[in-house]
Amino acid sequence: MKDNNIYSMTGYASVTRDIAHADGAAGASVSVELRTVNSRFLDLAFRMPEEARACEPSLRESLTAKLSRGKVDIRINVQRPESGTNGALNLEAVKQLADLEQQVLVHFPDAERMRTGEILRWPGVLGEESVTAEALRDAVIDAGRAAIGDLVEVRRREGAQLKASLIERIEKMETILTGLQPLVPDLIARHQQKIVDRLQEALGVVVPEGSAAPSKEEVAERIRQEVTIYGVRIDVAEELTRLDAHLKETRHILDKGGLVGKRLDFMMQELNREANTLGSKAASKELADASMELKLYIEQMREQVQNLE
């Protein structure tokens, strides 16, 4: 697929073709039905009568040329009118069949005689077939190709809807990140001040028995070290930057189109990884809430991405 559309792996299409008899009467009706659901690979399952089996290679080639992923159920039905023949008894064919039966009985006298129904179903006994094998094959292939075209269009339309939904969630996540970025320095400063206050209180009061109280310089140095370590641990600027970069790449993949499913699935893993890290570093309610909201949107996107080719 060379365009920038994206395609869903779910869809349905059905096409019917009528085959007229040589004398203008109804000969047969051929229907091709396609149903597809998501799958990691392209999985084709054919269900058809034996008389249409010769069409499978051509239809398989057409499907693999248009689809790359998805489980595809292909059902082909051939229906004939109740009087599928012209009703004229071919006496010459009956005589030949009777002669053949007599020859068999000479060698196998205990063999069962043919029943009337078997005789009437014998090829050529009731005139010509309603349709030729060639006409049937052409009709099946024509209906199949038309159904494949309809299916691709259905998958394209659903893909467009999924793309719009994914873009909407990307925009919401970008809004969350935009709101967090200016808050980060203040959040870090506030929590660093809290730990300074706690350390000053702890270091100033708790002195092991028999030990001299630490000097002001030692207290200041200890506080500086702890605050630095704590500040590094709760600094989420790097996670926010990576989240923003992943969202931009996700947009790029969607805009480029084509076979995006596997690439987007990878991006969902990366987004979820950064959102989890953000949550583990959260030193404030704002960051914790943002992490939970981001993970909710990512999970919604992941479910939709599973349906994309």
Tab-separated table of C-alpha atoms in Angstrom:
chain	number	residue	atom	x	y	z
A	1	MET	CA	0.000	0.000	0.000
A	2	LYS	CA	1.625	3.163	-1.229
A	3	ASP	CA	-0.881	5.728	0.103
A	4	ASN	CA	-0.971	7.351	3.528
A	5	ASN	CA	-4.167	5.595	4.598
A	6	ILE	CA	-4.143	3.159	7.476
A	7	TYR	CA	-6.245	0.013	7.402
A	8	SER	CA	-8.180	-1.884	10.019
A	9	MET	CA	-7.902	-5.661	10.117
A	10	THR	CA	-11.641	-6.093	10.677
A	11	GLY	CA	-14.178	-5.909	7.891
A	12	TYR	CA	-16.903	-7.631	5.904
A	13	ALA	CA	-17.832	-7.809	2.226
A	14	SER	CA	-20.151	-9.939	0.120
A	15	VAL	CA	-20.674	-10.031	-3.652
A	16	THR	CA	-23.063	-12.168	-5.740
A	17	ARG	CA	-22.871	-12.958	-9.455
A	18	ASP	CA	-25.552	-14.676	-11.554
A	19	ILE	CA	-24.614	-17.015	-14.383
A	20	ALA	CA	-27.150	-17.349	-17.196
A	21	HIS	CA	-27.687	-20.597	-19.090
A	22	ALA	CA	-26.948	-20.638	-22.802
A	23	ASP	CA	-30.676	-20.532	-23.581
A	24	GLY	CA	-31.171	-17.506	-21.336
A	25	ALA	CA	-32.626	-19.375	-18.378
A	26	ALA	CA	-31.216	-19.019	-14.879
A	27	GLY	CA	-28.080	-21.139	-14.627
A	28	ALA	CA	-26.540	-20.559	-11.194
A	29	SER	CA	-25.809	-17.935	-8.546
A	30	VAL	CA	-22.354	-17.498	-7.059
A	31	SER	CA	-21.685	-15.586	-3.814
A	32	VAL	CA	-18.337	-14.759	-2.217
A	33	GLU	CA	-18.355	-13.614	1.409
A	34	LEU	CA	-15.285	-12.256	3.222
A	35	ARG	CA	-14.952	-11.734	6.962
A	36	THR	CA	-11.740	-10.510	8.599
A	37	VAL	CA	-10.571	-10.051	12.181
A	38	ASN	CA	-7.223	-9.092	13.663
A	39	SER	CA	-4.282	-11.496	13.619
A	40	ARG	CA	-0.505	-11.211	13.865
A	41	PHE	CA	-0.135	-12.648	10.373
A	42	LEU	CA	-2.230	-13.146	7.223
A	43	ASP	CA	-4.326	-16.275	7.761
A	44	LEU	CA	-6.634	-17.337	4.896
A	45	ALA	CA	-9.366	-19.938	5.505
A	46	PHE	CA	-11.362	-21.059	2.444
A	47	ARG	CA	-14.764	-22.753	2.605
A	48	MET	CA	-16.182	-23.674	-0.806
A	49	PRO	CA	-17.784	-26.505	-2.760
A	50	GLU	CA	-15.472	-28.790	-4.697
A	51	GLU	CA	-16.670	-27.416	-8.022
A	52	ALA	CA	-15.203	-24.005	-7.062
A	53	ARG	CA	-11.960	-25.356	-5.599
A	54	ALA	CA	-10.034	-24.540	-8.783
A	55	CYS	CA	-10.588	-20.835	-8.050
A	56	GLU	CA	-8.689	-20.900	-4.754
A	57	PRO	CA	-5.166	-20.199	-6.122
A	58	SER	CA	-6.342	-17.119	-8.031
A	59	LEU	CA	-8.312	-15.753	-5.063
A	60	ARG	CA	-5.439	-16.478	-2.688
A	61	GLU	CA	-3.097	-14.499	-4.948
A	62	SER	CA	-5.545	-11.564	-5.072
A	63	LEU	CA	-5.934	-11.542	-1.288
A	64	THR	CA	-2.210	-11.650	-0.542
A	65	ALA	CA	-1.671	-8.785	-3.003
A	66	LYS	CA	-4.131	-6.558	-1.108
A	67	LEU	CA	-3.844	-7.679	2.532
A	68	SER	CA	-0.825	-8.218	4.760
A	69	ARG	CA	-2.338	-9.110	8.147
A	70	GLY	CA	-5.591	-10.458	9.510
A	71	LYS	CA	-7.536	-13.712	9.754
A	72	VAL	CA	-9.688	-13.908	6.624
A	73	ASP	CA	-12.637	-16.268	6.353
A	74	ILE	CA	-13.590	-16.805	2.672
A	75	ARG	CA	-16.934	-18.495	2.017
A	76	ILE	CA	-18.015	-19.343	-1.531
A	77	ASN	CA	-21.524	-20.633	-2.267
A	78	VAL	CA	-22.909	-21.899	-5.563
A	79	GLN	CA	-26.695	-22.125	-5.861
A	80	ARG	CA	-28.579	-23.566	-8.796
A	81	PRO	CA	-32.298	-23.395	-9.538
A	82	GLU	CA	-34.309	-26.423	-8.446
A	83	SER	CA	-34.344	-27.671	-12.029
A	84	GLY	CA	-30.640	-27.265	-12.650
A	85	THR	CA	-30.933	-29.005	-16.066
A	86	ASN	CA	-33.093	-28.614	-19.162
A	87	GLY	CA	-35.202	-31.631	-18.117
A	88	ALA	CA	-34.661	-33.569	-21.362
A	89	LEU	CA	-33.597	-37.182	-20.939
A	90	ASN	CA	-30.587	-37.995	-23.077
A	91	LEU	CA	-31.573	-41.464	-24.285
A	92	GLU	CA	-28.215	-42.058	-25.947
A	93	ALA	CA	-26.428	-41.436	-22.640
A	94	VAL	CA	-28.889	-43.743	-20.845
A	95	LYS	CA	-28.235	-46.541	-23.341
A	96	GLN	CA	-24.474	-46.162	-22.969
A	97	LEU	CA	-24.820	-46.262	-19.180
A	98	ALA	CA	-27.003	-49.419	-19.417
A	99	ASP	CA	-24.419	-51.121	-21.655
A	100	LEU	CA	-21.665	-50.242	-19.196
A	101	GLU	CA	-23.683	-51.654	-16.322
A	102	GLN	CA	-24.262	-54.944	-18.187
A	103	GLN	CA	-20.548	-55.267	-18.889
A	104	VAL	CA	-19.788	-54.809	-15.197
A	105	LEU	CA	-22.424	-57.408	-14.202
A	106	VAL	CA	-20.827	-59.982	-16.455
A	107	HIS	CA	-17.725	-59.853	-14.301
A	108	PHE	CA	-19.446	-59.008	-11.016
A	109	PRO	CA	-22.877	-60.704	-11.103
A	110	ASP	CA	-23.519	-59.962	-7.422
A	111	ALA	CA	-22.915	-56.211	-7.814
A	112	GLU	CA	-25.848	-53.928	-6.955
A	113	ARG	CA	-27.821	-52.422	-9.804
A	114	MET	CA	-27.819	-48.634	-10.239
A	115	ARG	CA	-30.713	-46.805	-8.646
A	116	THR	CA	-32.880	-44.354	-10.597
A	117	GLY	CA	-31.514	-41.368	-8.697
A	118	GLU	CA	-27.948	-42.400	-9.461
A	119	ILE	CA	-28.789	-42.770	-13.151
A	120	LEU	CA	-30.426	-39.332	-13.321
A	121	ARG	CA	-27.446	-37.731	-11.586
A	122	TRP	CA	-24.987	-39.289	-13.967
A	123	PRO	CA	-23.281	-36.560	-16.064
A	124	GLY	CA	-25.025	-36.050	-19.402
A	125	VAL	CA	-28.133	-38.129	-18.639
A	126	LEU	CA	-30.351	-35.072	-18.136
A	127	GLY	CA	-29.059	-32.930	-20.946
A	128	GLU	CA	-26.419	-30.245	-20.463
A	129	GLU	CA	-25.207	-28.851	-17.179
A	130	SER	CA	-26.824	-25.551	-16.204
A	131	VAL	CA	-23.416	-23.794	-16.397
A	132	THR	CA	-20.036	-24.792	-17.679
A	133	ALA	CA	-17.038	-25.192	-15.400
A	134	GLU	CA	-15.353	-22.274	-17.165
A	135	ALA	CA	-18.356	-19.974	-16.660
A	136	LEU	CA	-18.510	-20.961	-12.993
A	137	ARG	CA	-14.807	-20.293	-12.511
A	138	ASP	CA	-15.022	-16.864	-14.179
A	139	ALA	CA	-18.007	-15.894	-12.025
A	140	VAL	CA	-16.347	-16.983	-8.784
A	141	ILE	CA	-13.124	-15.126	-9.556
A	142	ASP	CA	-14.990	-12.002	-10.657
A	143	ALA	CA	-17.162	-12.008	-7.517
A	144	GLY	CA	-14.089	-12.705	-5.367
A	145	ARG	CA	-12.087	-9.807	-6.755
A	146	ALA	CA	-15.029	-7.456	-6.356
A	147	ALA	CA	-15.506	-8.599	-2.754
A	148	ILE	CA	-11.797	-8.067	-2.037
A	149	GLY	CA	-12.061	-4.527	-3.402
A	150	ASP	CA	-15.071	-3.835	-1.186
A	151	LEU	CA	-13.307	-5.349	1.815
A	152	VAL	CA	-10.227	-3.156	1.361
A	153	GLU	CA	-12.471	-0.080	1.223
A	154	VAL	CA	-14.300	-1.134	4.400
A	155	ARG	CA	-10.973	-1.666	6.171
A	156	ARG	CA	-9.767	1.737	4.925
A	157	ARG	CA	-12.842	3.528	6.300
A	158	GLU	CA	-12.553	1.829	9.672
A	159	GLY	CA	-8.825	2.569	9.680
A	160	ALA	CA	-9.601	6.265	9.170
A	161	GLN	CA	-11.926	6.201	12.179
A	162	LEU	CA	-9.296	4.497	14.314
A	163	LYS	CA	-6.702	7.032	13.213
A	164	ALA	CA	-8.960	9.926	14.246
A	165	SER	CA	-9.515	8.293	17.639
A	166	LEU	CA	-5.778	7.742	18.147
A	167	ILE	CA	-4.961	11.349	17.198
A	168	GLU	CA	-7.582	12.567	19.678
A	169	ARG	CA	-5.897	10.649	22.492
A	170	ILE	CA	-2.455	11.851	21.453
A	171	GLU	CA	-3.698	15.428	21.696
A	172	LYS	CA	-5.080	14.802	25.194
A	173	MET	CA	-1.774	13.296	26.302
A	174	GLU	CA	0.155	16.215	24.817
A	175	THR	CA	-2.084	18.572	26.784
A	176	ILE	CA	-1.228	16.691	29.995
A	177	LEU	CA	2.508	16.943	29.280
A	178	THR	CA	2.244	20.631	28.395
A	179	GLY	CA	0.560	21.269	31.736
A	180	LEU	CA	3.163	19.291	33.688
A	181	GLN	CA	6.372	20.738	32.260
A	182	PRO	CA	6.172	24.200	33.898
A	183	LEU	CA	5.171	22.589	37.209
A	184	VAL	CA	8.189	20.312	37.491
A	185	PRO	CA	10.772	22.852	38.790
A	186	ASP	CA	8.354	24.146	41.424
A	187	LEU	CA	7.374	20.613	42.461
A	188	ILE	CA	11.027	19.642	42.859
A	189	ALA	CA	11.812	22.830	44.797
A	190	ARG	CA	8.872	22.314	47.168
A	191	HIS	CA	9.772	18.713	47.913
A	192	GLN	CA	13.442	19.542	48.322
A	193	GLN	CA	12.479	22.152	50.907
A	194	LYS	CA	10.388	19.553	52.731
A	195	ILE	CA	13.311	17.186	52.954
A	196	VAL	CA	15.600	20.019	54.085
A	197	ASP	CA	13.221	20.782	56.932
A	198	ARG	CA	12.950	17.113	57.892
A	199	LEU	CA	16.705	16.542	57.760
A	200	GLN	CA	17.434	19.650	59.805
A	201	GLU	CA	14.991	18.473	62.411
A	202	ALA	CA	16.302	14.901	62.431
A	203	LEU	CA	19.994	15.755	62.380
A	204	GLY	CA	19.604	18.411	64.981
A	205	VAL	CA	17.774	16.208	67.453
A	206	VAL	CA	18.801	12.611	66.967
A	207	VAL	CA	22.382	12.160	68.229
A	208	PRO	CA	23.659	8.665	69.138
A	209	GLU	CA	24.508	8.268	72.832
A	210	GLY	CA	28.176	8.948	73.549
A	211	SER	CA	28.625	10.822	70.252
A	212	ALA	CA	29.281	14.464	69.769
A	213	ALA	CA	26.646	16.513	68.025
A	214	PRO	CA	27.496	17.201	64.369
A	215	SER	CA	28.796	20.601	63.486
A	216	LYS	CA	26.774	23.039	61.439
A	217	GLU	CA	29.078	22.440	58.487
A	218	GLU	CA	28.547	18.659	58.703
A	219	VAL	CA	24.791	19.120	58.929
A	220	ALA	CA	24.785	21.454	55.940
A	221	GLU	CA	26.864	19.023	53.867
A	222	ARG	CA	24.669	16.088	54.783
A	223	ILE	CA	21.562	18.040	53.868
A	224	ARG	CA	23.104	19.104	50.584
A	225	GLN	CA	23.912	15.510	49.659
A	226	GLU	CA	20.489	14.169	50.583
A	227	VAL	CA	18.667	16.963	48.780
A	228	THR	CA	20.763	16.423	45.656
A	229	ILE	CA	20.080	12.678	45.650
A	230	TYR	CA	16.384	13.230	46.269
A	231	GLY	CA	16.174	15.893	43.585
A	232	VAL	CA	17.672	13.536	41.006
A	233	ARG	CA	15.311	10.758	42.033
A	234	ILE	CA	12.141	12.812	41.645
A	235	ASP	CA	13.177	14.809	38.556
A	236	VAL	CA	10.794	13.664	35.786
A	237	ALA	CA	11.945	16.096	33.092
A	238	GLU	CA	13.661	13.267	31.202
A	239	GLU	CA	10.521	11.102	31.252
A	240	LEU	CA	8.383	14.002	30.041
A	241	THR	CA	10.823	14.657	27.203
A	242	ARG	CA	10.751	11.005	26.123
A	243	LEU	CA	6.981	10.851	26.345
A	244	ASP	CA	6.744	13.916	24.128
A	245	ALA	CA	9.178	12.387	21.621
A	246	HIS	CA	7.226	9.107	21.530
A	247	LEU	CA	3.962	10.952	20.912
A	248	LYS	CA	5.537	12.886	18.042
A	249	GLU	CA	6.799	9.629	16.519
A	250	THR	CA	3.355	8.072	16.903
A	251	ARG	CA	1.855	11.024	15.026
A	252	HIS	CA	4.483	10.623	12.315
A	253	ILE	CA	3.660	6.923	11.872
A	254	LEU	CA	-0.059	7.675	11.596
A	255	ASP	CA	0.505	10.482	9.087
A	256	LYS	CA	2.803	8.341	6.947
A	257	GLY	CA	0.194	5.582	6.809
A	258	GLY	CA	0.528	2.143	5.275
A	259	LEU	CA	1.271	-0.880	7.438
A	260	VAL	CA	1.453	0.772	10.834
A	261	GLY	CA	0.150	-1.870	13.249
A	262	LYS	CA	3.414	-3.424	14.428
A	263	ARG	CA	5.236	-0.081	14.672
A	264	LEU	CA	2.418	1.473	16.690
A	265	ASP	CA	2.291	-1.551	18.973
A	266	PHE	CA	5.981	-0.966	19.760
A	267	MET	CA	5.320	2.729	20.425
A	268	MET	CA	2.551	1.807	22.882
A	269	GLN	CA	5.066	-0.306	24.814
A	270	GLU	CA	7.522	2.601	24.976
A	271	LEU	CA	4.854	5.094	26.017
A	272	ASN	CA	3.645	2.760	28.745
A	273	ARG	CA	7.214	2.269	29.993
A	274	GLU	CA	7.748	6.033	30.411
A	275	ALA	CA	4.326	6.552	32.001
A	276	ASN	CA	5.121	3.835	34.555
A	277	THR	CA	8.479	5.453	35.339
A	278	LEU	CA	6.745	8.811	35.733
A	279	GLY	CA	4.351	7.225	38.221
A	280	SER	CA	7.161	5.593	40.213
A	281	LYS	CA	8.938	8.963	40.519
A	282	ALA	CA	5.808	10.906	41.333
A	283	ALA	CA	6.490	13.035	44.400
A	284	SER	CA	3.205	14.909	44.200
A	285	LYS	CA	-0.464	14.260	43.592
A	286	GLU	CA	-0.258	16.162	40.305
A	287	LEU	CA	2.371	13.799	38.885
A	288	ALA	CA	0.643	10.668	40.220
A	289	ASP	CA	-2.696	11.711	38.689
A	290	ALA	CA	-1.016	12.588	35.396
A	291	SER	CA	0.693	9.195	35.283
A	292	MET	CA	-2.590	7.349	35.837
A	293	GLU	CA	-4.360	9.417	33.180
A	294	LEU	CA	-1.574	8.857	30.665
A	295	LYS	CA	-1.635	5.103	31.260
A	296	LEU	CA	-5.410	5.071	30.728
A	297	TYR	CA	-5.077	6.780	27.339
A	298	ILE	CA	-2.185	4.506	26.353
A	299	GLU	CA	-4.232	1.396	27.156
A	300	GLN	CA	-7.134	2.730	25.084
A	301	MET	CA	-4.759	3.355	22.187
A	302	ARG	CA	-3.161	-0.071	22.550
A	303	GLU	CA	-6.543	-1.791	22.192
A	304	GLN	CA	-7.253	0.166	19.002
A	305	VAL	CA	-3.771	-0.420	17.593
A	306	GLN	CA	-4.352	-4.186	17.873
A	307	ASN	CA	-6.893	-3.852	15.047
A	308	LEU	CA	-4.609	-2.012	12.629
A	309	GLU	CA	-2.897	-3.728	9.726
